[in-house]
Short mmCIF file of C-alpha atoms in Angstrom, two decimals:
data_model
loop_
_atom_site.label_atom_id
_atom_site.label_comp_id
_atom_site.label_asym_id
_atom_site.label_seq_id
_atom_site.Cartn_x
_atom_site.Cartn_y
_atom_site.Cartn_z
CA UNK A 120 0.00 0.00 0.00
CA UNK A 121 2.80 2.40 0.82
CA UNK A 122 5.46 3.06 -1.75
CA UNK A 123 8.28 4.44 0.39
CA UNK A 124 9.97 7.26 -1.39
CA UNK A 125 13.50 6.49 -2.40
CA UNK A 126 15.15 9.62 -1.05
CA UNK A 127 13.51 9.04 2.30
CA UNK A 128 14.72 5.45 2.43
CA UNK A 129 18.25 6.52 1.49
CA UNK A 130 18.20 9.18 4.20
CA UNK A 131 16.94 6.70 6.78
CA UNK A 132 19.69 4.25 5.81
CA UNK A 133 22.39 6.89 6.11
CA UNK A 134 21.07 7.95 9.50
CA UNK A 135 20.93 4.37 10.76
CA UNK A 136 24.44 3.69 9.50
CA UNK A 137 25.66 6.90 11.12
CA UNK A 138 24.10 5.89 14.41
CA UNK A 139 25.68 2.45 14.23
CA UNK A 140 29.12 3.85 13.47
CA UNK A 141 28.89 6.38 16.28
CA UNK A 142 27.82 3.77 18.79
CA UNK A 143 30.53 1.38 17.69
CA UNK A 144 33.36 3.91 17.52
CA UNK A 145 32.30 6.20 20.29
CA UNK A 146 31.17 4.09 23.18
CA UNK A 147 34.36 2.04 23.36
CA UNK A 148 36.33 4.85 24.97
CA UNK A 149 33.51 7.21 25.70
CA UNK A 150 32.02 5.68 28.80
CA UNK A 151 35.36 5.95 30.53
CA UNK A 152 36.57 9.12 28.91
CA UNK A 153 39.76 9.43 30.96
CA UNK A 154 41.77 7.67 33.64
CA UNK A 155 43.32 9.07 36.78
CA UNK A 156 47.04 9.03 37.62
CA UNK A 157 46.38 6.41 40.33
CA UNK A 158 44.59 4.09 37.86
CA UNK A 159 47.37 4.41 35.30
CA UNK A 160 50.06 3.79 37.91
CA UNK A 161 48.26 0.66 39.16
CA UNK A 162 47.56 -0.78 35.70
CA UNK A 163 50.38 -2.99 34.33
CA UNK A 164 48.95 -2.73 30.80
CA UNK A 165 48.77 1.04 30.95
CA UNK A 166 51.63 1.53 28.49
CA UNK A 167 50.06 -0.76 25.91
CA UNK A 168 48.09 1.80 23.95
CA UNK A 169 46.72 5.30 23.66
CA UNK A 170 44.75 6.47 26.60
CA UNK A 171 43.56 9.66 28.25
CA UNK A 172 44.76 10.95 31.59
CA UNK A 173 43.12 13.64 33.67
CA UNK A 174 44.25 15.61 36.69
CA UNK A 175 45.04 19.05 38.04
CA UNK A 176 48.04 20.76 36.46
CA UNK A 177 50.41 20.98 39.45
CA UNK A 178 51.29 24.66 40.09
CA UNK A 179 54.95 25.35 39.45
CA UNK A 180 55.45 22.18 37.42
CA UNK A 181 55.09 23.73 33.96
CA UNK A 182 58.29 24.18 31.97
CA UNK A 183 59.17 24.31 28.31
CA UNK A 184 61.82 21.97 26.95
CA UNK A 185 62.88 21.72 23.27
CA UNK A 186 59.47 22.54 21.83
CA UNK A 187 57.70 20.38 24.38
CA UNK A 188 55.69 21.43 27.38
CA UNK A 189 56.41 19.42 30.50
CA UNK A 190 54.11 19.44 33.52
CA UNK A 191 52.66 17.14 36.14
CA UNK A 192 49.05 16.06 36.46
CA UNK A 193 47.83 15.18 39.95
CA UNK A 194 44.68 13.61 41.38
CA UNK A 195 44.00 11.80 44.65
CA UNK A 196 47.61 12.09 45.80
CA UNK A 197 49.12 10.53 42.68
CA UNK A 198 51.10 12.43 40.06
CA UNK A 199 52.28 11.63 36.54
CA UNK A 200 54.72 13.72 34.51
CA UNK A 201 53.43 14.65 31.07
CA UNK A 202 55.53 15.58 28.05
CA UNK A 203 53.29 17.42 25.65
CA UNK A 204 54.27 17.79 22.02
CA UNK A 205 53.29 21.25 20.86
CA UNK A 206 51.62 24.21 22.48
CA UNK A 207 48.66 23.67 24.85
CA UNK A 208 45.49 25.79 24.40
CA UNK A 209 45.48 29.36 25.69
CA UNK A 210 43.23 28.47 28.59
CA UNK A 211 45.81 25.96 29.90
CA UNK A 212 47.19 27.08 33.24
CA UNK A 213 48.43 25.72 36.53
CA UNK A 214 45.71 24.76 39.00
CA UNK A 215 43.20 23.92 36.23
CA UNK A 216 42.03 20.44 35.27
CA UNK A 217 43.37 19.05 32.03
CA UNK A 218 42.92 15.86 30.00
CA UNK A 219 45.91 14.66 27.95
CA UNK A 220 45.81 12.03 25.25
CA UNK A 221 48.81 9.84 24.44
CA UNK A 222 50.87 6.91 25.66
CA UNK A 223 52.45 6.18 29.04
CA UNK A 224 56.13 5.40 28.46
CA UNK A 225 58.11 2.69 30.28
CA UNK A 226 59.89 5.48 32.19
CA UNK A 227 56.59 6.54 33.74
CA UNK A 228 56.37 9.72 31.65
CA UNK A 229 53.15 10.25 29.72
CA UNK A 230 53.86 11.34 26.13
CA UNK A 231 50.90 13.35 24.95
CA UNK A 232 50.00 14.93 21.66
CA UNK A 233 46.76 16.58 22.72
CA UNK A 234 45.83 18.65 25.75
CA UNK A 235 42.21 19.45 26.53
CA UNK A 236 41.52 21.96 29.26
CA UNK A 237 38.63 21.06 31.51
CA UNK A 238 36.69 23.80 33.15
CA UNK A 239 34.26 23.46 36.01
CA UNK A 240 30.69 24.70 36.29
CA UNK A 241 31.56 27.76 38.38
CA UNK A 242 31.47 31.15 36.72
CA UNK A 243 32.84 34.33 38.19
CA UNK A 244 34.21 37.62 36.89
CA UNK A 245 37.96 38.25 36.82
CA UNK A 246 39.36 39.43 40.13
CA UNK A 247 36.46 38.24 42.30
CA UNK A 248 38.51 35.46 43.88
CA UNK A 249 41.73 33.91 42.71
CA UNK A 250 40.63 31.46 40.04
CA UNK A 251 41.89 27.94 39.97
CA UNK A 252 42.74 27.59 43.61
CA UNK A 253 39.17 26.71 44.54
CA UNK A 254 39.53 23.09 43.68
CA UNK B 195 7.04 21.17 27.48
CA UNK B 196 4.54 22.38 29.98
CA UNK B 197 4.94 25.94 28.88
CA UNK B 198 4.46 25.04 25.24
CA UNK B 199 1.38 22.98 25.89
CA UNK B 200 -0.09 25.33 28.45
CA UNK B 201 0.43 28.21 26.09
CA UNK B 202 -1.24 26.28 23.36
CA UNK B 203 -4.15 25.29 25.54
CA UNK B 204 -4.69 28.81 26.74
CA UNK B 205 -4.93 29.95 23.13
CA UNK B 206 -7.44 27.32 22.18
CA UNK B 207 -9.50 27.76 25.29
CA UNK B 208 -9.72 31.51 24.93
CA UNK B 209 -11.14 31.23 21.47
CA UNK B 210 -13.59 28.51 22.17
CA UNK B 211 -16.45 30.83 21.25
CA UNK B 212 -15.83 30.35 17.55
CA UNK B 213 -16.69 26.91 16.28
CA UNK B 214 -15.24 25.60 13.08
CA UNK B 215 -17.47 22.80 11.94
CA UNK B 216 -14.99 20.95 9.83
CA UNK B 217 -16.51 17.51 9.71
CA UNK B 218 -19.86 18.26 8.08
CA UNK B 219 -18.36 20.99 5.92
CA UNK B 220 -15.90 18.52 4.56
CA UNK B 221 -18.42 15.97 3.48
CA UNK B 222 -20.68 18.66 2.12
CA UNK B 223 -17.99 20.19 -0.07
CA UNK B 224 -17.50 16.92 -1.88
CA UNK B 225 -13.82 16.64 -0.98
CA UNK B 226 -12.15 13.47 -2.19
CA UNK B 227 -11.95 10.99 0.64
CA UNK B 228 -9.57 8.17 1.06
CA UNK B 229 -9.41 5.44 3.62
CA UNK B 230 -6.92 7.59 5.49
CA UNK B 231 -9.14 10.60 5.81
CA UNK B 232 -10.30 11.07 9.32
CA UNK B 233 -14.06 10.74 9.35
CA UNK B 234 -14.88 11.90 12.81
CA UNK B 235 -16.22 15.43 12.78
CA UNK B 236 -14.23 18.22 14.33
CA UNK B 237 -10.98 16.37 14.85
CA UNK B 238 -9.08 17.03 11.63
CA UNK B 239 -8.35 20.65 12.41
CA UNK B 240 -6.85 22.07 15.51
CA UNK B 241 -9.80 23.86 17.05
CA UNK B 242 -9.72 27.59 16.36
CA UNK B 243 -6.05 27.61 15.37
CA UNK B 244 -6.69 29.53 12.20
CA UNK B 245 -8.86 32.38 13.41
CA UNK B 246 -7.81 35.99 13.71
CA UNK B 247 -7.66 36.15 17.48
CA UNK B 248 -5.22 33.23 17.57
CA UNK B 249 -3.13 34.88 14.86
CA UNK B 250 -3.06 38.10 16.88
CA UNK B 251 -1.98 36.16 19.95
CA UNK B 252 0.83 34.55 17.98
CA UNK B 253 1.98 37.96 16.81
CA UNK B 254 1.99 39.28 20.39
CA UNK B 255 4.03 36.26 21.41
CA UNK B 256 6.44 37.01 18.57
CA UNK B 257 6.92 40.57 19.80
CA UNK B 258 7.44 39.32 23.33
CA UNK B 259 10.07 36.89 22.04
CA UNK B 260 11.78 39.70 20.14
CA UNK B 261 11.81 41.91 23.22
CA UNK B 262 13.20 39.18 25.43
CA UNK B 263 15.85 38.33 22.83
CA UNK B 264 16.94 41.98 22.68
CA UNK B 265 17.14 42.18 26.46
CA UNK B 266 19.03 38.89 26.65
CA UNK B 267 21.51 40.04 24.00
CA UNK B 268 22.17 43.25 25.91
CA UNK B 269 22.57 41.36 29.20
CA UNK B 270 24.79 38.68 27.73
CA UNK B 271 27.03 40.92 25.65
CA UNK B 272 27.19 44.16 27.62
CA UNK B 273 26.12 43.72 31.23
CA UNK B 274 27.43 40.30 32.29
CA UNK B 275 31.17 40.32 33.06
CA UNK B 276 33.61 38.05 31.20
CA UNK B 277 34.56 34.87 33.06
CA UNK B 278 37.81 34.88 35.03
CA UNK B 279 39.09 31.63 33.50
CA UNK B 280 37.37 31.44 30.12
CA UNK B 281 37.21 35.12 29.19
CA UNK B 282 34.67 36.27 26.62
CA UNK B 283 34.28 32.73 25.22
CA UNK B 284 32.12 31.96 28.27
CA UNK B 285 29.42 34.22 26.76
CA UNK B 286 28.65 31.33 24.41
CA UNK B 287 26.96 29.84 27.47
CA UNK B 288 24.09 32.32 26.99
CA UNK B 289 23.30 30.67 23.63
CA UNK B 290 24.49 27.09 24.10
CA UNK B 291 22.66 26.33 27.35
CA UNK B 292 19.28 27.83 26.30
CA UNK B 293 19.49 26.05 22.93
CA UNK B 294 20.02 22.73 24.72
CA UNK B 295 17.25 23.47 27.24
CA UNK B 296 14.75 24.40 24.53
CA UNK B 297 15.68 21.24 22.61
CA UNK B 298 14.89 19.17 25.72
CA UNK B 299 11.61 21.05 25.98
CA UNK B 300 10.78 20.34 22.33
CA UNK B 301 11.46 16.62 22.77
CA UNK B 302 9.30 16.61 25.89
CA UNK B 303 6.56 18.17 23.74
CA UNK B 304 7.08 15.35 21.21
CA UNK B 305 6.62 12.87 24.06
CA UNK B 306 3.45 14.53 25.35
CA UNK B 307 1.97 14.98 21.87
CA UNK B 308 2.77 11.38 20.91
CA UNK B 309 1.05 10.13 24.06
CA UNK B 310 -1.85 12.43 23.21
CA UNK B 311 -2.03 10.94 19.75
CA UNK B 312 -1.90 7.36 21.02
CA UNK B 313 -4.69 8.13 23.48
CA UNK B 314 -7.01 10.03 21.12
CA UNK B 315 -5.87 9.23 17.53
CA UNK B 316 -6.49 12.89 16.89
CA UNK B 317 -4.34 14.20 13.99
CA UNK B 318 -3.89 17.51 15.86
CA UNK B 319 -1.60 15.70 18.32
CA UNK B 320 0.31 14.13 15.46
CA UNK B 321 0.99 17.55 13.94
CA UNK B 322 2.12 18.90 17.31
CA UNK B 323 4.55 16.00 17.67
CA UNK B 324 5.93 16.62 14.19
CA UNK B 325 6.39 20.36 14.69
CA UNK B 326 8.02 19.85 18.09
CA UNK B 327 10.42 17.29 16.61
CA UNK B 328 11.36 19.69 13.81
CA UNK B 329 12.12 22.38 16.39
CA UNK B 330 14.05 19.93 18.56
CA UNK B 331 16.23 18.75 15.69
CA UNK B 332 17.06 22.33 14.72
CA UNK B 333 17.84 23.31 18.29
CA UNK B 334 19.99 20.22 18.92
CA UNK B 335 21.99 21.04 15.80
CA UNK B 336 22.40 24.59 17.07
CA UNK B 337 23.49 23.26 20.47
CA UNK B 338 26.16 21.05 18.92
CA UNK B 339 27.44 23.82 16.65
CA UNK B 340 27.66 26.35 19.50
CA UNK B 341 29.22 23.73 21.75
CA UNK B 342 31.89 23.06 19.12
CA UNK B 343 32.77 26.76 19.08
CA UNK B 344 32.88 26.91 22.86
CA UNK B 345 34.90 23.70 23.03
CA UNK B 346 37.44 25.03 20.54
CA UNK B 347 37.83 28.21 22.54
CA UNK B 348 38.11 26.68 26.00
CA UNK B 349 38.99 22.96 25.79
CA UNK B 350 41.14 23.40 22.72
CA UNK B 351 39.13 20.97 20.56
CA UNK B 352 36.03 21.24 18.36
CA UNK B 353 34.98 17.73 19.24
CA UNK B 354 35.81 15.07 21.84
CA UNK B 355 34.59 11.48 22.18
CA UNK B 356 32.97 12.42 25.43
CA UNK B 357 29.71 10.88 26.77
CA UNK B 358 27.81 14.19 26.62
CA UNK B 359 28.88 14.98 23.08
CA UNK B 360 28.31 11.47 21.75
CA UNK B 361 24.91 11.09 23.42
CA UNK B 362 23.80 14.50 22.08
CA UNK B 363 24.66 13.43 18.54
CA UNK B 364 22.71 10.20 19.13
CA UNK B 365 19.75 12.31 20.25
CA UNK B 366 19.98 14.36 17.05
CA UNK B 367 20.20 11.24 14.89
CA UNK B 368 17.24 9.64 16.66
CA UNK B 369 14.89 12.57 16.02
CA UNK B 370 16.25 13.21 12.52
CA UNK B 371 15.45 9.53 11.92
CA UNK B 372 11.98 10.12 13.37
CA UNK B 373 11.34 12.91 10.88
CA UNK B 374 12.82 10.84 8.04
CA UNK B 375 10.60 7.90 8.97
CA UNK B 376 7.58 10.16 8.82
CA UNK B 377 8.51 11.15 5.27
CA UNK B 378 9.09 7.54 4.24
CA UNK B 379 5.71 6.54 5.65
CA UNK B 380 4.10 9.02 3.33
CA UNK B 381 3.67 12.35 5.03
CA UNK B 382 3.21 15.45 2.94
CA UNK B 383 2.42 13.87 -0.42
CA UNK B 384 -1.06 15.20 -0.77
CA UNK B 385 -2.81 12.10 0.51
CA UNK B 386 -4.04 12.46 4.07
CA UNK B 387 -1.88 9.82 5.66
CA UNK B 388 -2.17 10.78 9.27
CA UNK B 389 -3.14 7.37 10.55
CA UNK B 390 -0.54 5.55 8.51
CA UNK B 391 2.16 7.89 9.82
CA UNK B 392 0.81 8.84 13.22
CA UNK B 393 0.76 5.46 14.95
CA UNK B 394 4.34 4.30 14.30
CA UNK B 395 5.62 7.87 14.63
CA UNK B 396 4.02 8.24 18.06
CA UNK B 397 5.68 5.05 19.28
CA UNK B 398 9.09 6.36 18.13
CA UNK B 399 8.27 9.77 19.59
CA UNK B 400 7.66 8.21 23.01
CA UNK B 401 10.65 5.85 22.90
CA UNK B 402 13.05 8.54 21.68
CA UNK B 403 12.57 10.60 24.80
CA UNK B 404 14.55 8.01 26.78
CA UNK B 405 17.65 9.60 25.27
CA UNK B 406 16.97 12.98 26.90
CA UNK B 407 17.76 11.95 30.51
CA UNK B 408 20.71 9.97 29.12
CA UNK B 409 22.09 13.16 27.57
CA UNK B 410 21.35 15.32 30.58
CA UNK B 411 22.85 13.00 33.20
CA UNK B 412 25.73 11.75 31.03
CA UNK B 413 28.03 14.24 32.75
CA UNK B 414 27.03 12.83 36.15
CA UNK B 415 26.90 9.11 35.34
CA UNK B 416 30.18 8.93 33.40
CA UNK B 417 33.50 10.70 33.37
CA UNK B 418 33.25 13.60 31.06
CA UNK B 419 35.21 16.48 29.66
CA UNK B 420 32.01 18.48 29.69
CA UNK B 421 31.22 20.46 32.82
CA UNK B 422 28.07 19.50 34.77
CA UNK B 423 25.00 21.71 35.01
CA UNK B 424 25.10 24.90 37.06
CA UNK B 425 21.53 26.25 37.17
CA UNK B 426 19.91 22.80 37.35
CA UNK B 427 22.48 21.36 39.78
CA UNK B 428 21.07 20.24 43.14
CA UNK B 429 23.68 22.15 45.13
CA UNK B 430 24.04 25.21 42.97
CA UNK B 431 27.70 25.97 42.33
CA UNK B 432 28.72 29.63 42.50
CA UNK B 433 27.77 31.73 39.48
CA UNK B 434 28.04 35.49 39.31
CA UNK B 435 24.53 37.01 39.75
CA UNK B 436 24.82 39.10 36.58
CA UNK B 437 25.85 36.01 34.62
CA UNK B 438 22.95 34.06 36.09
CA UNK B 439 20.54 36.89 35.19
CA UNK B 440 21.80 36.96 31.58
CA UNK B 441 21.44 33.19 31.37
CA UNK B 442 17.90 33.18 32.77
CA UNK B 443 16.87 36.02 30.45
CA UNK B 444 18.26 34.10 27.50
CA UNK B 445 16.47 30.94 28.63
CA UNK B 446 13.20 32.92 28.67
CA UNK B 447 13.93 34.38 25.21
CA UNK B 448 14.69 30.96 23.71
CA UNK B 449 11.64 29.33 25.27
CA UNK B 450 9.31 32.09 24.08
CA UNK B 451 10.80 32.12 20.59
CA UNK B 452 10.48 28.35 20.32
CA UNK B 453 6.84 28.52 21.46
CA UNK B 454 6.16 31.20 18.87
CA UNK B 455 7.77 29.17 16.08
CA UNK B 456 5.85 26.08 17.26
CA UNK B 457 2.49 27.86 17.03
CA UNK B 458 3.30 29.48 13.66
CA UNK B 459 4.41 26.21 12.10
CA UNK B 460 1.39 24.43 13.55
CA UNK B 461 -0.92 27.02 12.01
CA UNK B 462 0.88 26.64 8.68
CA UNK B 463 0.33 22.87 8.78
CA UNK B 464 -3.38 23.17 9.44
CA UNK B 465 -5.45 21.39 6.81
CA UNK B 466 -7.21 23.89 4.56
CA UNK B 467 -10.97 24.26 5.12
CA UNK B 468 -11.62 22.32 1.89
CA UNK B 469 -10.41 19.22 3.65
CA UNK B 470 -7.14 18.62 1.80
CA UNK B 471 -3.89 18.43 3.69
CA UNK B 472 -1.22 20.81 2.38
CA UNK B 473 1.39 18.95 0.35
CA UNK B 474 4.23 20.97 1.81
CA UNK B 475 4.32 23.77 4.32
CA UNK B 476 2.22 26.49 2.75
CA UNK B 477 3.59 29.97 3.04
CA UNK B 478 2.47 31.12 6.43
CA UNK B 479 0.37 34.11 5.47
CA UNK B 480 0.99 36.96 7.87
CA UNK B 481 -2.61 37.20 8.98
CA UNK B 482 -2.78 33.59 10.14
#
């Protein structure tokens, strides 16, 4: 009785395929978007592949070394040194949360090629209180 | 959702004095009937949606939306201070958050209208569900686009494989699929196909809403790059009062504008008095 129109069917197929791809590709890493320094330190397989690490950028730990940015990420009393290839985003600063993506080396240094700056859900004008120290 | 539906109800109730006797008029005018044509009198048209008073109310709502949008723009761009950490990029919040909120609202309206359709089989509910889904898809797209801009400015990336971002794209795909399915089932091809489309569409419209809490709580349930809610958080984190005022004003502007668009589109989709369903969206004449 219904003759489904061809463009509509094609569109529905593309959308279904898109959904399938997203679910397949996305959910693998998505549901645990990052790991903490403690989890990486405790995991013997941590150096096996690319992963994401999140923590607070330790104040005073940022230095620049041969085109790389070196800093430490800390959470729950554990710290991991990160060597970042390239320049982090402008919003990157000590005391802020960051997520780095890369591989943990055998020397315990995390070699990252992408820094994402996390920001919290608190909003205040400049100069109200010292930002970053709240957490 | 509530606001949209309440607003709609208030309009229909206020104009209940004028009766549009569609059922008998239809059969009398000799309109071509198919098995899909709804035969019950008075249910094919949204009661009183096309009369002048309703059109005037829609125009007033449009002006209110315009006024609120102007006030929100002034508050968001000029009055609210820039954020200490994020700078001026944080002002994207005044668009991104209301767009996401209004999209939730639109999908809640799809849910309510779909339930209404399943309960009554009244094509009016089916049209409401369709219009709400169209709005929701547009607003979700807007949310993702604005979020990409904000993410680039603050996180340093347009996109991340983060639970909030991925689930929002799934939400968009689900409702885009809903609209596509409606087309495939035969909507808008000149044949009144409400009952062929309405039933399956309503089931999808109800089921699809399950994604909304998934999107909203994704930042709580899983580890996320995305920050959690501020205004809707149980223990409200600190937000500067001027920023909060700009955000609330913008939320009001978005909600009102979406309601206005909803009512306009609904009026444009009304079947013509002759009994035929418009093949595509007719140009919404200004007086409607």
